[in-house]
Amino acid sequence: MMRRRNTATKEAVMAVLTNSGRAMSQDAIMKQMDVDANRATIYRILNRFCEDEVVHKIVADDGKQYFAVCVKCDDVTVPRDHFHFRCTKCETIECLPANVEYSVPEKYTVQQMNCILIGICKDCS
């Protein structure tokens, strides 16, 4: 991981993501921050966090991007390739701590994946 300068804005973005415990859109992160920053700066910070594998990006079924801290869930480390669940009632997206198993035809190489399950979460059931 490349050494990056720490700033108040980066700390604020990480604090919001860490305290939420769920994936958040850039807009939701900005609303909860206690530091003023423009959209481009927040987007750049989020993408650098993704490059450094501190945060991962989820592209939902509607094309909107969400970001989540790579954390442990229920004392199980969430694997790199995992499912996400979007609740149609509360509109939250969360990481599910399970490996995604898949196979692709010979000579195909998977570089990235995006798995979204859509339904009603345990809190809304």
mmCIF file of C-alpha atoms in Angstrom:
data_model
loop_
_atom_site.group_PDB
_atom_site.id
_atom_site.type_symbol
_atom_site.label_atom_id
_atom_site.label_comp_id
_atom_site.label_asym_id
_atom_site.label_seq_id
_atom_site.Cartn_x
_atom_site.Cartn_y
_atom_site.Cartn_z
ATOM 1 C CA MET A 1 0.000 0.000 0.000
ATOM 2 C CA MET A 2 1.311 3.405 -0.973
ATOM 3 C CA ARG A 3 1.956 5.821 1.878
ATOM 4 C CA ARG A 4 -0.559 8.669 1.677
ATOM 5 C CA ARG A 5 -0.801 11.922 3.551
ATOM 6 C CA ASN A 6 -3.488 11.970 6.231
ATOM 7 C CA THR A 7 -5.893 14.906 6.122
ATOM 8 C CA ALA A 8 -8.887 16.038 8.178
ATOM 9 C CA THR A 9 -11.153 15.266 5.220
ATOM 10 C CA LYS A 10 -9.824 11.721 4.854
ATOM 11 C CA GLU A 11 -10.255 11.151 8.575
ATOM 12 C CA ALA A 12 -13.821 12.499 8.420
ATOM 13 C CA VAL A 13 -14.744 10.225 5.490
ATOM 14 C CA MET A 14 -13.297 7.181 7.247
ATOM 15 C CA ALA A 15 -15.027 8.072 10.526
ATOM 16 C CA VAL A 16 -18.420 8.288 8.809
ATOM 17 C CA LEU A 17 -17.919 4.961 7.009
ATOM 18 C CA THR A 18 -16.602 3.200 10.112
ATOM 19 C CA ASN A 19 -19.373 4.489 12.377
ATOM 20 C CA SER A 20 -22.139 3.594 9.920
ATOM 21 C CA GLY A 21 -21.268 -0.098 9.745
ATOM 22 C CA ARG A 22 -22.939 -0.258 6.311
ATOM 23 C CA ALA A 23 -22.239 0.709 2.739
ATOM 24 C CA MET A 24 -22.958 4.364 2.012
ATOM 25 C CA SER A 25 -23.288 6.518 -1.070
ATOM 26 C CA GLN A 26 -21.044 9.535 -1.539
ATOM 27 C CA ASP A 27 -24.017 11.846 -0.861
ATOM 28 C CA ALA A 28 -24.847 10.078 2.413
ATOM 29 C CA ILE A 29 -21.205 10.299 3.514
ATOM 30 C CA MET A 30 -21.056 14.035 2.738
ATOM 31 C CA LYS A 31 -24.251 14.713 4.728
ATOM 32 C CA GLN A 32 -22.783 13.106 7.844
ATOM 33 C CA MET A 33 -19.326 14.678 7.657
ATOM 34 C CA ASP A 34 -18.327 17.395 10.098
ATOM 35 C CA VAL A 35 -15.738 18.808 7.657
ATOM 36 C CA ASP A 36 -16.490 20.845 4.528
ATOM 37 C CA ALA A 37 -15.258 19.268 1.312
ATOM 38 C CA ASN A 38 -16.358 19.250 -2.295
ATOM 39 C CA ARG A 39 -17.726 16.237 -4.168
ATOM 40 C CA ALA A 40 -14.573 15.756 -6.263
ATOM 41 C CA THR A 41 -12.372 15.583 -3.160
ATOM 42 C CA ILE A 42 -14.650 13.040 -1.470
ATOM 43 C CA TYR A 43 -14.808 10.937 -4.636
ATOM 44 C CA ARG A 44 -11.001 11.006 -4.973
ATOM 45 C CA ILE A 45 -10.592 9.989 -1.308
ATOM 46 C CA LEU A 46 -13.072 7.118 -1.668
ATOM 47 C CA ASN A 47 -11.319 5.827 -4.781
ATOM 48 C CA ARG A 48 -7.922 5.984 -3.071
ATOM 49 C CA PHE A 49 -9.357 4.043 -0.138
ATOM 50 C CA CYS A 50 -10.516 1.434 -2.681
ATOM 51 C CA GLU A 51 -7.059 1.312 -4.310
ATOM 52 C CA ASP A 52 -5.519 0.776 -0.862
ATOM 53 C CA GLU A 53 -8.108 -1.957 -0.126
ATOM 54 C CA VAL A 54 -9.341 -0.194 2.992
ATOM 55 C CA VAL A 55 -12.779 0.361 1.456
ATOM 56 C CA HIS A 56 -14.573 -1.487 -1.316
ATOM 57 C CA LYS A 57 -16.980 -0.127 -3.898
ATOM 58 C CA ILE A 58 -20.378 -1.642 -4.557
ATOM 59 C CA VAL A 59 -22.278 -0.734 -7.695
ATOM 60 C CA ALA A 60 -25.947 -1.354 -6.946
ATOM 61 C CA ASP A 61 -28.512 -2.613 -9.420
ATOM 62 C CA ASP A 62 -29.575 1.003 -10.092
ATOM 63 C CA GLY A 63 -25.999 1.973 -11.025
ATOM 64 C CA LYS A 64 -25.440 4.024 -7.850
ATOM 65 C CA GLN A 65 -22.071 3.549 -6.120
ATOM 66 C CA TYR A 66 -21.788 2.689 -2.442
ATOM 67 C CA PHE A 67 -18.661 2.346 -0.320
ATOM 68 C CA ALA A 68 -18.047 0.115 2.693
ATOM 69 C CA VAL A 69 -15.104 -0.326 5.035
ATOM 70 C CA CYS A 70 -13.468 -3.738 4.752
ATOM 71 C CA VAL A 71 -14.315 -5.006 8.240
ATOM 72 C CA LYS A 72 -15.180 -8.109 10.182
ATOM 73 C CA CYS A 73 -18.840 -9.066 10.329
ATOM 74 C CA ASP A 74 -20.084 -11.247 13.192
ATOM 75 C CA ASP A 75 -16.451 -12.099 14.049
ATOM 76 C CA VAL A 76 -15.942 -13.548 10.559
ATOM 77 C CA THR A 77 -13.716 -11.686 8.168
ATOM 78 C CA VAL A 78 -15.734 -10.721 5.121
ATOM 79 C CA PRO A 79 -13.952 -12.275 2.145
ATOM 80 C CA ARG A 80 -12.759 -10.120 -0.749
ATOM 81 C CA ASP A 81 -15.373 -11.584 -3.107
ATOM 82 C CA HIS A 82 -18.659 -11.509 -1.247
ATOM 83 C CA PHE A 83 -22.341 -10.818 -1.740
ATOM 84 C CA HIS A 84 -24.057 -7.555 -0.889
ATOM 85 C CA PHE A 85 -27.704 -7.238 0.094
ATOM 86 C CA ARG A 86 -29.878 -4.232 -0.783
ATOM 87 C CA CYS A 87 -33.104 -3.854 1.188
ATOM 88 C CA THR A 88 -36.012 -2.519 -0.843
ATOM 89 C CA LYS A 89 -37.710 -1.157 2.303
ATOM 90 C CA CYS A 90 -34.936 0.781 4.090
ATOM 91 C CA GLU A 91 -32.654 1.078 0.996
ATOM 92 C CA THR A 92 -29.557 0.008 2.945
ATOM 93 C CA ILE A 93 -26.810 -2.077 1.419
ATOM 94 C CA GLU A 94 -24.758 -4.397 3.573
ATOM 95 C CA CYS A 95 -21.955 -6.888 3.093
ATOM 96 C CA LEU A 96 -22.797 -10.542 3.666
ATOM 97 C CA PRO A 97 -19.956 -12.610 5.177
ATOM 98 C CA ALA A 98 -19.965 -15.462 2.672
ATOM 99 C CA ASN A 99 -17.687 -16.425 -0.190
ATOM 100 C CA VAL A 100 -19.048 -16.211 -3.693
ATOM 101 C CA GLU A 101 -18.531 -19.469 -5.544
ATOM 102 C CA TYR A 102 -18.552 -19.352 -9.330
ATOM 103 C CA SER A 103 -17.009 -20.896 -12.399
ATOM 104 C CA VAL A 104 -16.256 -19.343 -15.753
ATOM 105 C CA PRO A 105 -15.418 -20.960 -19.069
ATOM 106 C CA GLU A 106 -11.811 -21.804 -19.817
ATOM 107 C CA LYS A 107 -9.574 -18.850 -20.808
ATOM 108 C CA TYR A 108 -11.795 -16.309 -18.980
ATOM 109 C CA THR A 109 -10.172 -14.358 -16.156
ATOM 110 C CA VAL A 110 -12.331 -12.613 -13.563
ATOM 111 C CA GLN A 111 -10.729 -9.372 -12.398
ATOM 112 C CA GLN A 112 -13.617 -7.925 -10.453
ATOM 113 C CA MET A 113 -17.101 -8.964 -9.426
ATOM 114 C CA ASN A 114 -20.248 -7.312 -8.172
ATOM 115 C CA CYS A 115 -22.904 -9.462 -6.521
ATOM 116 C CA ILE A 116 -26.079 -7.776 -5.259
ATOM 117 C CA LEU A 117 -28.977 -9.648 -3.718
ATOM 118 C CA ILE A 118 -32.173 -7.617 -3.473
ATOM 119 C CA GLY A 119 -35.012 -8.117 -1.014
ATOM 120 C CA ILE A 120 -36.084 -7.365 2.561
ATOM 121 C CA CYS A 121 -33.349 -7.233 5.252
ATOM 122 C CA LYS A 122 -33.573 -8.872 8.670
ATOM 123 C CA ASP A 123 -34.357 -5.521 10.348
ATOM 124 C CA CYS A 124 -37.330 -4.849 8.037
ATOM 125 C CA SER A 125 -38.750 -8.415 8.029
#
